[in-house]
mmCIF file of C-alpha atoms (C1' of nucleotides) in Angstrom:
data_model
loop_
_atom_site.group_PDB
_atom_site.id
_atom_site.type_symbol
_atom_site.label_atom_id
_atom_site.label_comp_id
_atom_site.label_asym_id
_atom_site.label_seq_id
_atom_site.Cartn_x
_atom_site.Cartn_y
_atom_site.Cartn_z
ATOM 1 C CA MET X 1 252.661 145.096 77.053
ATOM 2 C CA GLN X 2 251.773 142.038 75.062
ATOM 3 C CA THR X 3 250.614 141.577 71.511
ATOM 4 C CA THR X 4 247.537 142.085 71.262
ATOM 5 C CA GLN X 5 247.660 145.649 73.555
ATOM 6 C CA MET X 6 248.816 147.635 70.578
ATOM 7 C CA LEU X 7 246.050 146.749 68.029
ATOM 8 C CA LYS X 8 243.742 148.412 69.071
ATOM 9 C CA GLY X 9 241.717 149.976 66.020
ATOM 10 C CA ILE X 10 243.252 148.128 63.769
ATOM 11 C CA ILE X 11 241.060 144.855 64.130
ATOM 12 C CA ASP X 12 238.451 146.960 63.129
ATOM 13 C CA GLY X 13 240.263 147.497 59.836
ATOM 14 C CA CYS X 14 240.933 144.000 59.378
ATOM 15 C CA ILE X 15 238.073 142.759 60.096
ATOM 16 C CA LEU X 16 236.269 145.422 57.628
ATOM 17 C CA SER X 17 239.161 143.764 55.268
ATOM 18 C CA ILE X 18 238.122 140.482 55.741
ATOM 19 C CA ILE X 19 234.654 141.040 55.617
ATOM 20 C CA HIS X 20 235.088 142.523 52.101
ATOM 21 C CA GLU X 21 236.559 139.478 51.011
ATOM 22 C CA GLY X 22 233.287 137.978 50.977
ATOM 23 C CA GLU X 23 230.649 137.069 53.826
ATOM 24 C CA VAL X 24 231.446 135.743 56.979
ATOM 25 C CA TYR X 25 229.942 134.978 60.374
ATOM 26 C CA GLY X 26 231.626 135.801 63.929
ATOM 27 C CA TYR X 27 232.600 132.421 64.762
ATOM 28 C CA GLU X 28 234.299 132.006 61.448
ATOM 29 C CA LEU X 29 236.322 135.429 61.404
ATOM 30 C CA ALA X 30 237.730 133.858 64.668
ATOM 31 C CA SER X 31 239.407 131.305 63.023
ATOM 32 C CA LYS X 32 240.501 133.290 60.039
ATOM 33 C CA LEU X 33 242.245 136.258 62.446
ATOM 34 C CA ASP X 34 243.551 133.464 63.983
ATOM 35 C CA SER X 35 245.182 131.655 60.564
ATOM 36 C CA TYR X 36 246.459 135.265 59.615
ATOM 37 C CA GLY X 37 248.644 135.465 62.452
ATOM 38 C CA PHE X 38 245.969 137.240 64.832
ATOM 39 C CA GLU X 39 246.268 134.588 67.771
ATOM 40 C CA SER X 40 244.488 135.777 70.804
ATOM 41 C CA PHE X 41 241.605 136.843 69.519
ATOM 42 C CA SER X 42 238.391 135.164 71.766
ATOM 43 C CA GLU X 43 235.070 135.874 70.797
ATOM 44 C CA GLY X 44 234.848 138.265 73.324
ATOM 45 C CA THR X 45 237.121 140.777 71.599
ATOM 46 C CA ILE X 46 235.242 140.113 67.817
ATOM 47 C CA TYR X 47 231.568 139.848 69.031
ATOM 48 C CA PRO X 48 231.828 143.512 70.199
ATOM 49 C CA ILE X 49 233.813 144.538 67.443
ATOM 50 C CA LEU X 50 230.973 143.489 65.162
ATOM 51 C CA ILE X 51 228.450 144.495 67.067
ATOM 52 C CA ARG X 52 229.631 148.374 67.320
ATOM 53 C CA LEU X 53 230.619 148.541 63.380
ATOM 54 C CA GLN X 54 227.015 147.413 62.773
ATOM 55 C CA LYS X 55 225.742 149.803 65.141
ATOM 56 C CA ASP X 56 228.141 152.502 63.097
ATOM 57 C CA GLN X 57 226.197 151.433 59.426
ATOM 58 C CA LEU X 58 229.922 149.810 58.725
ATOM 59 C CA ILE X 59 228.436 146.244 58.112
ATOM 60 C CA GLN X 60 224.830 144.289 57.596
ATOM 61 C CA SER X 61 223.571 141.318 58.854
ATOM 62 C CA THR X 62 221.290 138.778 58.128
ATOM 63 C CA LEU X 63 221.124 134.989 59.703
ATOM 64 C CA LYS X 64 221.327 131.770 57.948
ATOM 65 C CA LYS X 65 220.768 128.394 58.409
ATOM 66 C CA SER X 66 224.100 126.404 60.002
ATOM 67 C CA THR X 67 224.327 123.064 58.309
ATOM 68 C CA ALA X 68 225.225 122.644 62.329
ATOM 69 C CA GLY X 69 224.072 123.896 65.701
ATOM 70 C CA PRO X 70 222.573 127.263 65.865
ATOM 71 C CA LYS X 71 221.606 129.649 62.868
ATOM 72 C CA ARG X 72 224.942 131.676 61.681
ATOM 73 C CA LYS X 73 224.518 135.976 61.191
ATOM 74 C CA TYR X 74 226.495 136.387 58.089
ATOM 75 C CA TYR X 75 228.006 140.112 57.831
ATOM 76 C CA SER X 76 228.764 141.960 54.359
ATOM 77 C CA LEU X 77 230.012 145.625 53.829
ATOM 78 C CA THR X 78 227.894 148.915 53.978
ATOM 79 C CA GLU X 79 228.478 151.371 51.122
ATOM 80 C CA LYS X 80 229.728 153.441 53.681
ATOM 81 C CA GLY X 81 231.770 150.566 54.943
ATOM 82 C CA VAL X 82 233.547 150.446 51.965
ATOM 83 C CA GLU X 83 234.513 153.893 52.427
ATOM 84 C CA GLU X 84 235.475 153.668 55.811
ATOM 85 C CA LEU X 85 237.606 150.518 54.325
ATOM 86 C CA ALA X 86 239.644 152.845 52.268
ATOM 87 C CA GLY X 87 240.290 155.209 54.290
ATOM 88 C CA PHE X 88 241.909 152.809 57.267
ATOM 89 C CA GLN X 89 244.012 151.624 54.301
ATOM 90 C CA LYS X 90 245.066 154.766 53.353
ATOM 91 C CA ARG X 91 245.906 155.550 57.121
ATOM 92 C CA TRP X 92 247.380 152.023 57.860
ATOM 93 C CA ASP X 93 249.918 152.922 54.917
ATOM 94 C CA HIS X 94 250.390 156.198 56.706
ATOM 95 C CA LEU X 95 250.739 154.458 59.912
ATOM 96 C CA SER X 96 252.658 151.800 58.980
ATOM 97 C CA SER X 97 255.400 154.246 56.751
ATOM 98 C CA THR X 98 255.596 156.084 59.809
ATOM 99 C CA VAL X 99 256.233 153.861 62.701
ATOM 100 C CA ASN X 100 258.685 151.800 59.705
ATOM 101 C CA LEU X 101 260.554 155.129 60.158
ATOM 102 C CA ILE X 102 260.779 155.687 63.567
ATOM 103 C CA LEU X 103 262.289 152.219 63.999
ATOM 104 C CA ARG X 104 264.939 152.206 61.130
ATOM 105 C CA LYS X 105 266.276 155.769 62.277
ATOM 106 C CA GLY X 106 266.514 154.046 66.358
ATOM 107 C CA GLU X 107 268.415 151.291 65.213
ATOM 108 C CA MET I 1 237.134 155.989 63.807
ATOM 109 C CA GLN I 2 240.776 158.614 63.525
ATOM 110 C CA THR I 3 243.642 157.888 62.889
ATOM 111 C CA THR I 4 245.067 158.411 66.294
ATOM 112 C CA GLN I 5 242.404 156.142 67.251
ATOM 113 C CA MET I 6 244.841 153.353 65.854
ATOM 114 C CA LEU I 7 247.481 153.821 67.329
ATOM 115 C CA LYS I 8 247.688 152.760 71.190
ATOM 116 C CA GLY I 9 250.459 150.866 72.258
ATOM 117 C CA ILE I 10 252.187 151.672 69.223
ATOM 118 C CA ILE I 11 253.031 155.397 70.480
ATOM 119 C CA ASP I 12 254.552 153.658 73.569
ATOM 120 C CA GLY I 13 257.385 151.401 71.164
ATOM 121 C CA CYS I 14 257.893 155.142 68.783
ATOM 122 C CA ILE I 15 258.273 156.752 71.782
ATOM 123 C CA LEU I 16 261.170 154.302 73.011
ATOM 124 C CA SER I 17 262.761 153.867 69.558
ATOM 125 C CA ILE I 18 263.127 157.888 69.572
ATOM 126 C CA ILE I 19 265.007 157.796 73.298
ATOM 127 C CA HIS I 20 266.998 155.025 72.028
ATOM 128 C CA GLU I 21 268.262 157.468 68.749
ATOM 129 C CA GLY I 22 269.497 159.963 71.937
ATOM 130 C CA GLU I 23 268.180 161.781 75.160
ATOM 131 C CA VAL I 24 265.255 163.710 74.542
ATOM 132 C CA TYR I 25 262.792 165.547 77.029
ATOM 133 C CA GLY I 26 259.000 165.447 76.447
ATOM 134 C CA TYR I 27 258.538 168.331 74.988
ATOM 135 C CA GLU I 28 261.100 168.162 72.029
ATOM 136 C CA LEU I 29 259.542 164.620 71.267
ATOM 137 C CA ALA I 30 256.121 165.967 70.882
ATOM 138 C CA SER I 31 257.614 168.144 67.891
ATOM 139 C CA LYS I 32 259.667 164.855 66.955
ATOM 140 C CA LEU I 33 256.768 162.336 66.787
ATOM 141 C CA ASP I 34 255.405 165.588 64.872
ATOM 142 C CA SER I 35 257.702 165.799 61.477
ATOM 143 C CA TYR I 36 258.219 161.929 61.795
ATOM 144 C CA GLY I 37 254.520 162.331 60.521
ATOM 145 C CA PHE I 38 252.227 161.543 63.236
ATOM 146 C CA GLU I 39 250.399 164.671 63.322
ATOM 147 C CA SER I 40 248.037 164.918 66.370
ATOM 148 C CA PHE I 41 250.125 163.762 69.840
ATOM 149 C CA SER I 42 249.432 166.795 72.428
ATOM 150 C CA GLU I 43 251.251 166.729 75.431
ATOM 151 C CA GLY I 44 248.488 165.008 77.508
ATOM 152 C CA THR I 45 249.188 161.949 75.638
ATOM 153 C CA ILE I 46 253.141 161.818 75.606
ATOM 154 C CA TYR I 47 253.819 162.641 79.347
ATOM 155 C CA PRO I 48 251.118 160.678 80.333
ATOM 156 C CA ILE I 49 252.772 157.792 78.131
ATOM 157 C CA LEU I 50 256.380 158.889 79.296
ATOM 158 C CA ILE I 51 255.237 158.628 83.257
ATOM 159 C CA ARG I 52 254.165 155.347 82.828
ATOM 160 C CA LEU I 53 257.069 153.955 80.782
ATOM 161 C CA GLN I 54 259.703 155.060 83.698
ATOM 162 C CA LYS I 55 257.299 153.731 86.832
ATOM 163 C CA ASP I 56 257.993 150.285 83.935
ATOM 164 C CA GLN I 57 261.706 150.974 84.266
ATOM 165 C CA LEU I 58 261.695 150.820 80.774
ATOM 166 C CA ILE I 59 262.922 155.238 80.975
ATOM 167 C CA GLN I 60 265.093 156.976 83.263
ATOM 168 C CA SER I 61 265.010 160.775 83.455
ATOM 169 C CA THR I 62 267.795 163.630 84.191
ATOM 170 C CA LEU I 63 266.906 167.658 84.788
ATOM 171 C CA LYS I 64 268.830 169.407 83.472
ATOM 172 C CA LYS I 65 268.729 173.620 82.304
ATOM 173 C CA SER I 66 267.109 174.944 79.551
ATOM 174 C CA THR I 67 268.385 177.409 77.065
ATOM 175 C CA ALA I 68 264.637 179.034 77.936
ATOM 176 C CA GLY I 69 261.987 178.546 80.544
ATOM 177 C CA PRO I 70 262.042 176.069 82.773
ATOM 178 C CA LYS I 71 264.061 172.674 83.579
ATOM 179 C CA ARG I 72 264.018 169.894 81.004
ATOM 180 C CA LYS I 73 263.526 166.414 82.333
ATOM 181 C CA TYR I 74 266.092 164.282 79.771
ATOM 182 C CA TYR I 75 264.622 160.890 79.071
ATOM 183 C CA SER I 76 267.189 157.249 78.152
ATOM 184 C CA LEU I 77 266.713 154.006 77.694
ATOM 185 C CA THR I 78 266.538 151.702 80.939
ATOM 186 C CA GLU I 79 268.442 148.477 80.144
ATOM 187 C CA LYS I 80 264.855 146.691 80.325
ATOM 188 C CA GLY I 81 263.565 149.485 77.912
ATOM 189 C CA VAL I 82 266.300 148.560 75.372
ATOM 190 C CA GLU I 83 264.884 144.759 75.438
ATOM 191 C CA GLU I 84 261.542 145.998 75.335
ATOM 192 C CA LEU I 85 262.227 148.071 72.142
ATOM 193 C CA ALA I 86 263.641 144.840 70.590
ATOM 194 C CA GLY I 87 260.646 143.236 71.560
ATOM 195 C CA PHE I 88 258.430 145.940 70.080
ATOM 196 C CA GLN I 89 260.026 145.514 66.749
ATOM 197 C CA LYS I 90 259.419 141.864 66.352
ATOM 198 C CA ARG I 91 255.956 141.661 67.153
ATOM 199 C CA TRP I 92 255.594 145.467 65.245
ATOM 200 C CA ASP I 93 257.222 143.459 62.007
ATOM 201 C CA HIS I 94 254.563 140.649 62.579
ATOM 202 C CA LEU I 95 251.644 143.247 63.093
ATOM 203 C CA SER I 96 252.007 144.707 60.359
ATOM 204 C CA SER I 97 253.092 142.042 58.457
ATOM 205 C CA THR I 98 249.638 140.391 59.389
ATOM 206 C CA VAL I 99 247.660 143.455 58.473
ATOM 207 C CA ASN I 100 249.780 143.774 54.995
ATOM 208 C CA LEU I 101 248.697 140.087 53.804
ATOM 209 C CA ILE I 102 245.193 140.680 55.149
ATOM 210 C CA LEU I 103 244.380 144.279 53.107
ATOM 211 C CA ARG I 104 245.866 142.929 50.482
ATOM 212 C CA LYS I 105 243.964 139.720 50.612
ATOM 213 C CA GLY I 106 240.839 141.749 50.501
ATOM 214 C CA GLU I 107 240.979 143.805 47.770
ATOM 215 C "C1'" DA G 1 256.124 194.936 84.639
ATOM 216 C "C1'" DA G 2 253.561 192.213 80.276
ATOM 217 C "C1'" DG G 3 253.182 188.846 77.453
ATOM 218 C "C1'" DC G 4 255.086 185.419 75.104
ATOM 219 C "C1'" DA G 5 257.150 180.614 74.233
ATOM 220 C "C1'" DT G 6 259.308 177.264 76.563
ATOM 221 C "C1'" DA G 7 257.967 173.269 79.389
ATOM 222 C "C1'" DC G 8 255.946 170.282 82.318
ATOM 223 C "C1'" DC G 9 251.722 167.834 84.328
ATOM 224 C "C1'" DT G 10 246.534 166.339 85.937
ATOM 225 C "C1'" DT G 11 241.942 165.691 85.686
ATOM 226 C "C1'" DG G 12 237.868 163.381 83.575
ATOM 227 C "C1'" DT G 13 235.822 160.953 80.090
ATOM 228 C "C1'" DT G 14 236.011 157.771 76.064
ATOM 229 C "C1'" DT G 15 237.072 154.037 73.964
ATOM 230 C "C1'" DT G 16 239.316 149.334 73.560
ATOM 231 C "C1'" DA G 17 240.517 145.175 74.859
ATOM 232 C "C1'" DC G 18 239.746 141.420 76.449
ATOM 233 C "C1'" DA G 19 238.567 137.608 79.831
ATOM 234 C "C1'" DA G 20 234.692 135.094 82.124
ATOM 235 C "C1'" DG G 21 230.510 132.903 81.045
ATOM 236 C "C1'" DA G 22 225.424 132.599 79.607
ATOM 237 C "C1'" DT G 23 222.782 130.986 76.594
ATOM 238 C "C1'" DC G 24 221.588 128.109 72.394
ATOM 239 C "C1'" DG G 25 220.817 124.610 69.480
ATOM 240 C "C1'" DT G 26 222.404 120.553 66.278
ATOM 241 C "C1'" DT G 27 224.542 116.192 66.288
ATOM 242 C "C1'" DT G 28 226.925 112.105 67.951
ATOM 243 C "C1'" DA G 29 227.628 109.005 71.241
ATOM 244 C "C1'" DA G 30 226.407 105.990 75.853
ATOM 245 C "C1'" DT M 1 216.949 109.465 75.421
ATOM 246 C "C1'" DT M 2 219.588 111.734 77.577
ATOM 247 C "C1'" DA M 3 223.698 114.140 77.803
ATOM 248 C "C1'" DA M 4 228.326 115.444 76.645
ATOM 249 C "C1'" DA M 5 230.334 117.724 72.617
ATOM 250 C "C1'" DC M 6 230.401 121.278 69.600
ATOM 251 C "C1'" DG M 7 229.297 125.151 66.782
ATOM 252 C "C1'" DA M 8 227.551 129.873 67.463
ATOM 253 C "C1'" DT M 9 226.094 133.452 69.577
ATOM 254 C "C1'" DC M 10 225.938 137.505 73.611
ATOM 255 C "C1'" DT M 11 226.828 139.899 77.630
ATOM 256 C "C1'" DT M 12 228.771 141.721 82.224
ATOM 257 C "C1'" DG M 13 232.602 143.360 83.893
ATOM 258 C "C1'" DT M 14 237.714 145.657 84.218
ATOM 259 C "C1'" DA M 15 241.643 147.403 83.159
ATOM 260 C "C1'" DA M 16 244.509 150.203 80.195
ATOM 261 C "C1'" DA M 17 245.320 153.619 76.657
ATOM 262 C "C1'" DA M 18 244.313 157.466 74.306
ATOM 263 C "C1'" DC M 19 243.042 162.106 74.110
ATOM 264 C "C1'" DA M 20 241.114 166.618 74.987
ATOM 265 C "C1'" DA M 21 241.285 170.237 78.240
ATOM 266 C "C1'" DG M 22 243.195 172.858 81.460
ATOM 267 C "C1'" DG M 23 246.384 174.247 84.933
ATOM 268 C "C1'" DT M 24 251.060 175.840 86.507
ATOM 269 C "C1'" DA M 25 255.873 177.732 86.364
ATOM 270 C "C1'" DT M 26 260.039 179.820 84.576
ATOM 271 C "C1'" DG M 27 262.616 183.165 81.649
ATOM 272 C "C1'" DC M 28 263.253 186.103 77.652
ATOM 273 C "C1'" DT M 29 261.962 189.965 75.396
ATOM 274 C "C1'" DT M 30 260.235 194.558 75.091
#
DNA sequence: AAGCATACCTTGTTTTACAAGATCGTTTAA
DNA sequence: TTAAACGATCTTGTAAAACAAGGTATGCTT
């Protein structure tokens, strides 16, 4: 069991939250997640999630020129995405308090 | 995205922690998880996890008579399981503080 | 003996995380 | 001017996880 294996589904919410801070493109998102403390996220993890979130109409994208390199695909939240983020926050609060309760008891 | 879908890997740690509190059998574990706040855990989720944890030698089991119904398989932590639980707690602390940081920023 | 609650397990599906690698555009250095 | 280096995206394939659904067995109660 490694750190990353317990993140399933949670990254989605974190990505929504980071996008909610302000438009980002995938490559940038990877380094932001890293700087927040999620170290082992390759692009092979992130891009499929972005594609899935867009398919679910939680985020939308626009292409913009890069200062160097190919065009960047900037993502922003849709209205549905904002709602989903709020839902995730509630679920996260519930989850984290439940886990904390169990872990404290088990000491 | 539903509540249960973001629990992957985390339940393992919670189950280890509950077993650490004291011997439990699978059926009992299901109701304990429920009372702690995890509502949607069917036995189809729990038994496979118990089998996996035992295969990984994190828990061990003994059969005991039930007051009513078939024999119960009581689980307890192995030494390796205790270590794994400690590791999970560290990972959980790291994960939850990271997620909280991201969620607070994204407001 | 029929039904119910207790208790366990298996099968099959879907989703997820992730490694690995392919592709493409721009800048910079040889 | 060619090629390396970097910025940026996407695809493919694999393994594991979560879960619904269903199956089996035991013992108690009526």
